[in-house]
C-alpha cells in the first residue's frame, strides 16, 4: 500500500521537476499508467510500419525507396527503445506484446486506415509524424526518465520523417494535375484521422488529469491538437494544399485557428477494433509474432550457452 507520506514526497519530487528513475519509489498507479501509455506507444510504432511498409516495393524512385526504407526501420527502432523503457517498470516485453496481440492493449487509432496511393506516404510523413512530434516533444519532458529520454531520441528522427513527407507532398502539389489531385485526396482522407490521434477532448479524457498531476503528460489532448492545427494551416497554405474543413477560421482574439467537429463516433469505433484496417493489422502482427517464435527460441538458447561458457571461463 502506498502511504500518504510516500505519496506526498513523490508529488514533491514531481513538483520540483525531478525525473523519476526505475529504482526510485513510485506509486503503484503511476507505474501502471506508465506501463499503459509506454506500451501503447511501443505497439503503435511497430504496427505503424505496416501502412508505410506496404509501399516500399512501389516507391516511385530508388531515392524514395531508400528514404522510406530508412523511415520504416526508424519506427522499428522507436518501438524497441520504448519496449526496453517499459521493461524498466518490472514487466516483460513478451507479456506486453501478447497483451496487445491476444488481449486488450491499445495502439494508435491512426494505423487502422489504408494507404491507397503513394501520396498517402507523403501525407503520413507530414501529418502523422507531424502530430507525433507535437505529442512526443511534450512527452520528452515527461517525469519518468526512461520515457523522457526515449522521446528525445524519437523526436530527432521524427523530425526528419516529417520533413521528407512535407518535401514530397510539396513536390506533388506542384506537379501534374493528376499528382495535385492525388496529394489533395490523401490530405482529405487523413486530416480528421490525424486530429483524432491526440485523443478525446479534455472533458472526455479520463486519464489526463492524473497524468498531468504526475508530470507524465505536461499538456492536454486539446492543447496539443490546437498547437498542431495552428502549425498545419500555415504549412498547408505554403504548398497550396487545402485542409478539408469549411469551419477553419482564424480567431483574432485567441490567435488560434478554430476548427470543425471531429467525428468522434468514427474514432471510438476504430479504437474498439472496427476501423477499416483493424482486423488486417492485428492479423499481420500475429503472423509475424508466431512465425518469429523460432528466432526468439534460438536467441534464448544462444544467450544460455554464452552464459554457461562465460561462467566456465571465469
Ligand atoms: N488511439 O484518457 P485519454 C508514430 C484511448 S507512433 C487509440 O485521453 P491518455 C508513427 C486511451 O488509450 C506514435 N486509443 O488517454 C509510427 C484511453 O483508453 P485506455 C503514436 C486512444 O493516455 C509509425 C482512452 O482512449 N503516439 O508516431 O491520457 C509511422 C481515453 O483517452 C487514442 C503515441 O502512442 C488514440 N489516438 O491520452 C509514423 C503517443 N487516444 O488506455 C508515425 C503516446 C486515446 O484508458 N500516447 N485513446 O483504455 C499518448 O500520448 C496518450 O496515450 C494519448 C491518449 C494522447 C494517445
Tab-separated table of C-alpha atoms and ligand atoms in Angstrom:
chain	number	residue	atom	x	y	z
A	1	UNK	CA	0.000	0.000	0.000
A	2	UNK	CA	1.246	3.497	-0.817
A	3	UNK	CA	1.257	5.581	2.393
A	4	UNK	CA	0.136	9.262	2.384
A	5	UNK	CA	3.735	10.292	3.336
A	6	UNK	CA	5.201	8.390	0.387
A	7	UNK	CA	2.646	9.914	-1.975
A	8	UNK	CA	3.353	13.400	-0.671
A	9	UNK	CA	7.128	13.034	-1.032
A	10	UNK	CA	6.666	11.639	-4.527
A	11	UNK	CA	4.443	14.566	-5.519
A	12	UNK	CA	7.048	16.930	-4.114
A	13	UNK	CA	9.701	15.412	-6.382
A	14	UNK	CA	7.406	15.784	-9.394
A	15	UNK	CA	6.570	19.384	-8.489
A	16	UNK	CA	10.309	20.146	-8.171
A	17	UNK	CA	10.768	18.907	-11.744
A	18	UNK	CA	12.905	15.885	-10.731
A	19	UNK	CA	12.998	12.855	-13.024
A	20	UNK	CA	11.786	9.564	-11.582
A	21	UNK	CA	14.178	6.686	-12.348
A	22	UNK	CA	13.410	2.935	-12.445
A	23	UNK	CA	14.755	2.117	-8.962
A	24	UNK	CA	13.044	5.082	-7.277
A	25	UNK	CA	9.918	4.589	-5.218
A	26	UNK	CA	6.765	5.342	-7.208
A	27	UNK	CA	3.029	4.902	-6.587
A	28	UNK	CA	1.654	1.666	-7.994
A	29	UNK	CA	-0.838	3.632	-10.056
A	30	UNK	CA	1.952	5.768	-11.583
A	31	UNK	CA	3.732	2.556	-12.605
A	32	UNK	CA	0.518	1.151	-14.127
A	33	UNK	CA	-0.258	4.334	-16.036
A	34	UNK	CA	3.273	4.417	-17.449
A	35	UNK	CA	3.112	0.776	-18.495
A	36	UNK	CA	-0.171	1.536	-20.271
A	37	UNK	CA	0.958	4.642	-22.120
A	38	UNK	CA	4.511	3.484	-22.929
A	39	UNK	CA	3.483	0.056	-24.181
A	40	UNK	CA	0.665	1.581	-26.232
A	41	UNK	CA	3.231	3.901	-27.751
A	42	UNK	CA	5.615	0.980	-28.486
A	43	UNK	CA	2.853	-1.081	-30.138
A	44	UNK	CA	1.912	1.968	-32.253
A	45	UNK	CA	5.449	2.379	-33.547
A	46	UNK	CA	5.581	-1.283	-34.553
A	47	UNK	CA	2.133	-1.527	-36.148
A	48	UNK	CA	2.829	1.856	-37.758
A	49	UNK	CA	5.382	0.159	-40.003
A	50	UNK	CA	2.623	-1.710	-41.847
A	51	UNK	CA	0.819	1.073	-43.768
A	52	UNK	CA	4.124	2.523	-44.993
A	53	UNK	CA	5.930	-0.794	-45.444
A	54	UNK	CA	3.170	-1.609	-47.920
A	55	UNK	CA	4.702	0.936	-50.341
A	56	UNK	CA	8.422	0.130	-50.089
A	57	UNK	CA	8.335	-2.091	-53.182
A	58	UNK	CA	6.313	0.500	-55.109
A	59	UNK	CA	8.205	3.692	-54.229
A	60	UNK	CA	8.464	5.897	-57.348
A	61	UNK	CA	12.310	6.036	-57.440
A	62	UNK	CA	15.370	4.449	-55.839
A	63	UNK	CA	15.889	7.589	-53.714
A	64	UNK	CA	12.304	7.474	-52.409
A	65	UNK	CA	12.644	3.752	-51.723
A	66	UNK	CA	15.802	4.308	-49.647
A	67	UNK	CA	14.202	7.136	-47.675
A	68	UNK	CA	11.067	5.109	-46.975
A	69	UNK	CA	13.039	2.020	-46.013
A	70	UNK	CA	15.108	4.085	-43.564
A	71	UNK	CA	11.961	5.652	-42.100
A	72	UNK	CA	10.253	2.308	-41.560
A	73	UNK	CA	13.416	0.958	-39.894
A	74	UNK	CA	13.475	4.013	-37.617
A	75	UNK	CA	9.917	3.205	-36.493
A	76	UNK	CA	11.041	-0.314	-35.537
A	77	UNK	CA	13.870	1.239	-33.516
A	78	UNK	CA	11.405	3.517	-31.702
A	79	UNK	CA	9.290	0.504	-30.785
A	80	UNK	CA	12.372	-1.240	-29.391
A	81	UNK	CA	13.546	1.710	-27.234
A	82	UNK	CA	10.025	2.000	-25.893
A	83	UNK	CA	9.696	-1.715	-25.069
A	84	UNK	CA	13.067	-1.525	-23.279
A	85	UNK	CA	11.904	1.579	-21.423
A	86	UNK	CA	8.679	-0.158	-20.379
A	87	UNK	CA	10.624	-3.196	-19.120
A	88	UNK	CA	12.275	-0.915	-16.520
A	89	UNK	CA	8.862	-0.866	-14.818
A	90	UNK	CA	9.030	-4.575	-13.986
A	91	UNK	CA	7.133	-6.103	-16.912
A	92	UNK	CA	8.400	-8.318	-19.705
A	93	UNK	CA	8.321	-7.442	-23.367
A	94	UNK	CA	6.706	-10.784	-24.108
A	95	UNK	CA	3.775	-10.068	-21.763
A	96	UNK	CA	3.303	-6.607	-23.252
A	97	UNK	CA	3.310	-7.881	-26.808
A	98	UNK	CA	0.972	-10.756	-26.004
A	99	UNK	CA	-1.416	-8.405	-24.232
A	100	UNK	CA	-1.549	-6.410	-27.434
A	101	UNK	CA	-1.803	-9.346	-29.861
A	102	UNK	CA	-4.191	-11.537	-27.878
A	103	UNK	CA	-5.529	-9.219	-25.141
A	104	UNK	CA	-6.839	-5.683	-24.796
A	105	UNK	CA	-3.820	-3.378	-25.069
A	106	UNK	CA	-4.436	-0.468	-27.437
A	107	UNK	CA	-2.363	1.206	-30.145
A	108	UNK	CA	-2.842	4.465	-32.011
A	109	UNK	CA	-6.091	4.687	-33.985
A	110	UNK	CA	-4.292	6.245	-36.956
A	111	UNK	CA	-2.725	2.991	-38.118
A	112	UNK	CA	-6.101	1.439	-38.849
A	113	UNK	CA	-6.528	3.360	-42.101
A	114	UNK	CA	-5.392	2.100	-45.520
A	115	UNK	CA	-2.647	3.657	-47.681
A	116	UNK	CA	-4.310	3.802	-51.092
A	117	UNK	CA	-1.743	5.749	-53.151
A	118	UNK	CA	1.860	6.912	-52.806
A	119	UNK	CA	0.526	10.340	-51.812
A	120	UNK	CA	-0.639	8.685	-48.570
A	121	UNK	CA	3.026	8.049	-47.747
A	122	UNK	CA	3.783	11.766	-48.190
A	123	UNK	CA	0.830	12.663	-46.000
A	124	UNK	CA	1.734	10.179	-43.257
A	125	UNK	CA	5.180	11.801	-43.088
A	126	UNK	CA	3.750	15.309	-42.973
A	127	UNK	CA	0.590	14.908	-40.880
A	128	UNK	CA	1.040	11.709	-38.836
A	129	UNK	CA	4.706	12.254	-37.995
A	130	UNK	CA	3.905	15.949	-37.568
A	131	UNK	CA	1.230	15.115	-34.974
A	132	UNK	CA	3.530	12.571	-33.335
A	133	UNK	CA	6.263	15.227	-32.942
A	134	UNK	CA	3.867	17.649	-31.249
A	135	UNK	CA	2.755	14.897	-28.848
A	136	UNK	CA	6.207	13.443	-28.244
A	137	UNK	CA	8.008	16.758	-27.761
A	138	UNK	CA	5.676	17.120	-24.798
A	139	UNK	CA	6.370	13.512	-23.693
A	140	UNK	CA	10.135	14.194	-23.919
A	141	UNK	CA	9.565	16.350	-20.817
A	142	UNK	CA	7.779	13.505	-19.045
A	143	UNK	CA	8.611	12.900	-15.368
A	144	UNK	CA	9.722	9.299	-15.990
A	145	UNK	CA	13.402	9.349	-17.024
A	146	UNK	CA	13.459	6.385	-19.456
A	147	UNK	CA	10.294	7.569	-21.250
A	148	UNK	CA	11.505	11.125	-21.444
A	149	UNK	CA	14.900	10.111	-22.877
A	150	UNK	CA	13.359	7.689	-25.399
A	151	UNK	CA	11.151	10.508	-26.678
A	152	UNK	CA	14.079	12.916	-27.059
A	153	UNK	CA	15.718	10.482	-29.441
A	154	UNK	CA	12.474	9.569	-31.200
A	155	UNK	CA	11.659	13.230	-31.867
A	156	UNK	CA	15.001	13.795	-33.592
A	157	UNK	CA	14.189	11.010	-36.052
A	158	UNK	CA	10.537	12.014	-36.417
A	159	UNK	CA	11.529	15.497	-37.460
A	160	UNK	CA	13.461	14.022	-40.392
A	161	UNK	CA	10.377	11.910	-41.209
A	162	UNK	CA	8.155	14.932	-41.192
A	163	UNK	CA	10.481	16.931	-43.425
A	164	UNK	CA	10.726	14.175	-46.010
A	165	UNK	CA	6.916	13.831	-46.073
A	166	UNK	CA	6.392	17.581	-46.429
A	167	UNK	CA	9.017	17.863	-49.163
A	168	UNK	CA	7.401	15.025	-51.159
A	169	UNK	CA	3.924	16.472	-50.727
A	170	UNK	CA	5.122	19.923	-51.791
A	171	UNK	CA	6.570	18.341	-54.958
A	172	UNK	CA	3.295	16.563	-55.709
A	173	UNK	CA	1.246	19.675	-55.014
A	174	UNK	CA	3.450	21.473	-57.531
A	175	UNK	CA	3.313	18.608	-60.056
A	176	UNK	CA	0.937	17.488	-62.814
A	177	UNK	CA	-2.839	17.951	-62.321
A	178	UNK	CA	-3.037	14.214	-61.565
A	179	UNK	CA	-0.358	14.454	-58.879
A	180	UNK	CA	-2.040	17.505	-57.375
A	181	UNK	CA	-5.318	15.604	-57.222
A	182	UNK	CA	-3.660	12.624	-55.533
A	183	UNK	CA	-1.993	14.880	-52.948
A	184	UNK	CA	-5.230	16.696	-52.115
A	185	UNK	CA	-7.208	13.442	-51.962
A	186	UNK	CA	-4.723	11.951	-49.493
A	187	UNK	CA	-4.891	15.046	-47.262
A	188	UNK	CA	-8.701	14.897	-47.369
A	189	UNK	CA	-8.664	11.279	-46.179
A	190	UNK	CA	-6.016	11.666	-43.420
A	191	UNK	CA	-6.804	15.071	-41.916
A	192	UNK	CA	-9.571	14.141	-39.458
A	193	UNK	CA	-7.992	10.830	-38.503
A	194	UNK	CA	-4.798	12.730	-37.626
A	195	UNK	CA	-6.679	15.142	-35.358
A	196	UNK	CA	-8.072	12.072	-33.544
A	197	UNK	CA	-4.539	10.852	-32.753
A	198	UNK	CA	-4.416	13.380	-29.896
A	199	UNK	CA	-7.195	11.501	-28.105
A	200	UNK	CA	-10.659	12.599	-26.924
A	201	UNK	CA	-11.474	16.170	-25.861
A	202	UNK	CA	-10.149	17.025	-22.391
A	203	UNK	CA	-13.660	16.796	-20.943
A	204	UNK	CA	-13.849	13.135	-22.129
A	205	UNK	CA	-10.280	12.125	-21.269
A	206	UNK	CA	-10.334	10.071	-18.049
A	207	UNK	CA	-6.525	9.781	-17.786
A	208	UNK	CA	-5.345	13.323	-18.499
A	209	UNK	CA	-5.793	14.898	-15.048
A	210	UNK	CA	-3.845	12.153	-13.275
A	211	UNK	CA	-1.092	12.033	-15.924
A	212	UNK	CA	-0.685	15.802	-15.749
A	213	UNK	CA	-0.597	15.801	-11.931
A	214	UNK	CA	2.281	13.312	-12.131
A	215	UNK	CA	4.038	15.111	-14.958
A	216	UNK	CA	3.754	12.166	-17.359
A	217	UNK	CA	1.881	14.447	-19.755
A	218	UNK	CA	2.604	18.149	-19.498
A	219	UNK	CA	-0.119	19.336	-21.893
A	220	UNK	CA	-3.685	18.215	-22.503
A	221	UNK	CA	-5.031	16.483	-25.622
A	222	UNK	CA	-6.875	19.634	-26.745
A	223	UNK	CA	-3.891	21.937	-26.164
A	224	UNK	CA	-1.683	19.733	-28.333
A	225	UNK	CA	-4.337	19.358	-31.034
A	226	UNK	CA	-4.746	23.135	-31.222
A	227	UNK	CA	-0.995	23.655	-31.477
A	228	UNK	CA	-0.909	21.121	-34.323
A	229	UNK	CA	-3.805	22.734	-36.241
A	230	UNK	CA	-2.215	26.190	-35.958
A	231	UNK	CA	1.019	24.901	-37.486
A	232	UNK	CA	-0.585	22.813	-40.208
A	233	UNK	CA	-2.783	25.628	-41.516
A	234	UNK	CA	0.349	27.646	-42.292
A	235	UNK	CA	2.227	24.696	-43.766
A	236	UNK	CA	-0.721	23.648	-45.978
A	237	UNK	CA	-1.133	27.173	-47.291
A	238	UNK	CA	2.566	27.411	-48.143
A	239	UNK	CA	2.344	24.461	-50.569
A	240	UNK	CA	-1.135	25.131	-51.971
A	241	UNK	CA	-2.926	22.303	-50.149
A	242	UNK	CA	-6.423	22.830	-48.766
A	243	UNK	CA	-7.399	21.408	-45.394
A	244	UNK	CA	-10.807	19.706	-45.692
A	245	UNK	CA	-12.609	21.751	-43.052
A	246	UNK	CA	-15.023	24.520	-44.107
A	247	UNK	CA	-15.177	25.696	-40.480
A	248	UNK	CA	-11.477	26.570	-40.182
A	249	UNK	CA	-11.466	30.215	-39.048
A	250	UNK	CA	-8.758	32.374	-37.530
A	251	UNK	CA	-9.760	33.880	-34.208
A	252	UNK	CA	-8.002	37.246	-33.865
A	253	UNK	CA	-8.624	37.361	-30.125
A	254	UNK	CA	-7.148	33.979	-29.207
A	255	UNK	CA	-4.606	33.902	-32.021
A	256	UNK	CA	-5.696	30.324	-32.858
A	257	UNK	CA	-7.433	28.594	-35.765
A	258	UNK	CA	-10.861	27.277	-34.827
A	259	UNK	CA	-11.857	24.027	-36.488
A	260	UNK	CA	-14.974	21.916	-37.138
A	261	UNK	CA	-16.381	18.957	-35.211
A	262	UNK	CA	-14.228	15.856	-35.076
A	263	UNK	CA	-16.138	12.648	-35.998
A	264	UNK	CA	-15.852	11.028	-32.560
A	265	UNK	CA	-18.150	8.099	-33.423
A	266	UNK	CA	-15.613	7.061	-36.026
A	267	UNK	CA	-12.769	7.455	-33.500
A	268	UNK	CA	-14.399	5.211	-30.878
A	269	UNK	CA	-15.338	2.640	-33.483
A	270	UNK	CA	-11.673	2.466	-34.614
A	271	UNK	CA	-10.419	2.321	-31.001
A	272	UNK	CA	-12.836	-0.548	-30.289
A	273	UNK	CA	-11.498	-2.561	-33.245
A	274	UNK	CA	-13.952	-1.716	-36.014
A	275	UNK	CA	-11.839	0.609	-38.170
A	276	UNK	CA	-11.166	-0.066	-41.858
A	277	UNK	CA	-7.894	-1.946	-41.215
A	278	UNK	CA	-8.010	-3.120	-37.550
A	279	UNK	CA	-8.515	-6.778	-38.375
A	280	UNK	CA	-5.878	-6.844	-41.073
A	281	UNK	CA	-3.304	-5.091	-38.864
A	282	UNK	CA	-3.720	-7.462	-35.947
A	283	UNK	CA	-3.663	-10.467	-38.279
A	284	UNK	CA	-0.371	-9.299	-39.843
A	285	UNK	CA	1.204	-8.668	-36.425
A	286	UNK	CA	0.100	-12.066	-35.063
A	287	UNK	CA	1.502	-13.818	-38.117
A	288	UNK	CA	4.874	-12.063	-37.725
A	289	UNK	CA	4.971	-12.888	-33.998
A	290	UNK	CA	4.069	-16.537	-34.469
A	291	UNK	CA	6.479	-17.040	-37.359
A	292	UNK	CA	9.241	-15.395	-35.311
A	293	UNK	CA	8.900	-17.933	-32.482
A	294	UNK	CA	11.949	-19.927	-33.642
A	295	UNK	CA	14.105	-16.778	-33.712
A	296	UNK	CA	13.204	-15.965	-30.097
A	297	UNK	CA	13.930	-19.575	-29.079
A	298	UNK	CA	17.284	-19.543	-30.895
A	299	UNK	CA	18.252	-16.222	-29.276
A	300	UNK	CA	17.369	-17.561	-25.810
A	301	UNK	CA	19.389	-20.711	-26.395
A	302	UNK	CA	22.353	-18.679	-27.661
A	303	UNK	CA	22.208	-16.470	-24.551
A	304	UNK	CA	22.020	-19.560	-22.290
A	305	UNK	CA	25.050	-21.197	-23.938
A	306	UNK	CA	27.039	-17.957	-23.840
A	307	UNK	CA	26.285	-17.567	-20.111
A	308	UNK	CA	27.476	-21.133	-19.437
A	309	UNK	CA	30.669	-20.517	-21.439
A	310	UNK	CA	31.331	-17.252	-19.579
A	311	UNK	CA	30.764	-18.974	-16.216
A	312	UNK	CA	33.232	-21.723	-17.152
A	313	UNK	CA	35.827	-19.208	-18.286
A	314	UNK	CA	35.655	-17.117	-15.097
B	1	LIG	N1	-5.768	5.757	-30.437
B	1	LIG	O1	-7.816	9.445	-21.263
B	1	LIG	P1	-7.255	9.529	-22.626
B	1	LIG	C1	4.203	7.248	-34.664
B	1	LIG	C2	-7.592	5.836	-25.658
B	1	LIG	S1	3.552	6.186	-33.467
B	1	LIG	C3	-6.152	4.728	-29.664
B	1	LIG	O2	-7.133	10.869	-23.253
B	1	LIG	P2	-4.378	9.322	-22.405
B	1	LIG	C4	4.466	6.725	-36.014
B	1	LIG	C5	-6.688	5.901	-24.442
B	1	LIG	O3	-5.663	4.935	-24.533
B	1	LIG	C6	3.279	7.215	-32.079
B	1	LIG	N2	-6.601	4.888	-28.388
B	1	LIG	O4	-5.852	8.754	-22.665
B	1	LIG	C7	4.775	5.387	-36.178
B	1	LIG	C8	-7.688	5.646	-23.320
B	1	LIG	O5	-8.003	4.263	-23.243
B	1	LIG	P3	-7.407	3.293	-22.057
B	1	LIG	C9	1.913	7.177	-31.535
B	1	LIG	C10	-6.638	6.151	-27.916
B	1	LIG	O6	-3.469	8.184	-22.224
B	1	LIG	C11	4.920	4.881	-37.480
B	1	LIG	C12	-8.943	6.318	-23.832
B	1	LIG	O7	-8.811	6.432	-25.235
B	1	LIG	N3	1.918	8.023	-30.373
B	1	LIG	O8	4.423	8.344	-34.368
B	1	LIG	O9	-4.422	10.402	-21.365
B	1	LIG	C13	4.788	5.732	-38.572
B	1	LIG	C14	-9.145	7.690	-23.214
B	1	LIG	O10	-8.105	8.599	-23.630
B	1	LIG	C15	-6.231	7.252	-28.671
B	1	LIG	C16	1.655	7.551	-29.120
B	1	LIG	O11	1.346	6.403	-28.934
B	1	LIG	C17	-5.787	7.033	-29.994
B	1	LIG	N4	-5.398	8.016	-30.816
B	1	LIG	O12	-4.018	10.069	-23.787
B	1	LIG	C18	4.512	7.071	-38.378
B	1	LIG	C19	1.804	8.568	-28.016
B	1	LIG	N5	-6.391	8.373	-27.929
B	1	LIG	O13	-5.921	3.113	-22.361
B	1	LIG	C20	4.377	7.589	-37.106
B	1	LIG	C21	1.674	8.033	-26.615
B	1	LIG	C22	-6.879	7.977	-26.751
B	1	LIG	O14	-7.604	4.034	-20.748
B	1	LIG	N6	0.341	8.140	-26.083
B	1	LIG	N7	-7.043	6.651	-26.744
B	1	LIG	O15	-8.190	2.033	-22.189
B	1	LIG	C23	-0.251	9.283	-25.658
B	1	LIG	O16	0.295	10.378	-25.776
B	1	LIG	C24	-1.585	9.185	-24.971
B	1	LIG	O17	-1.779	7.854	-24.562
B	1	LIG	C25	-2.790	9.623	-25.855
B	1	LIG	C26	-4.079	9.375	-25.037
B	1	LIG	C27	-2.695	11.090	-26.194
B	1	LIG	C28	-2.871	8.796	-27.124
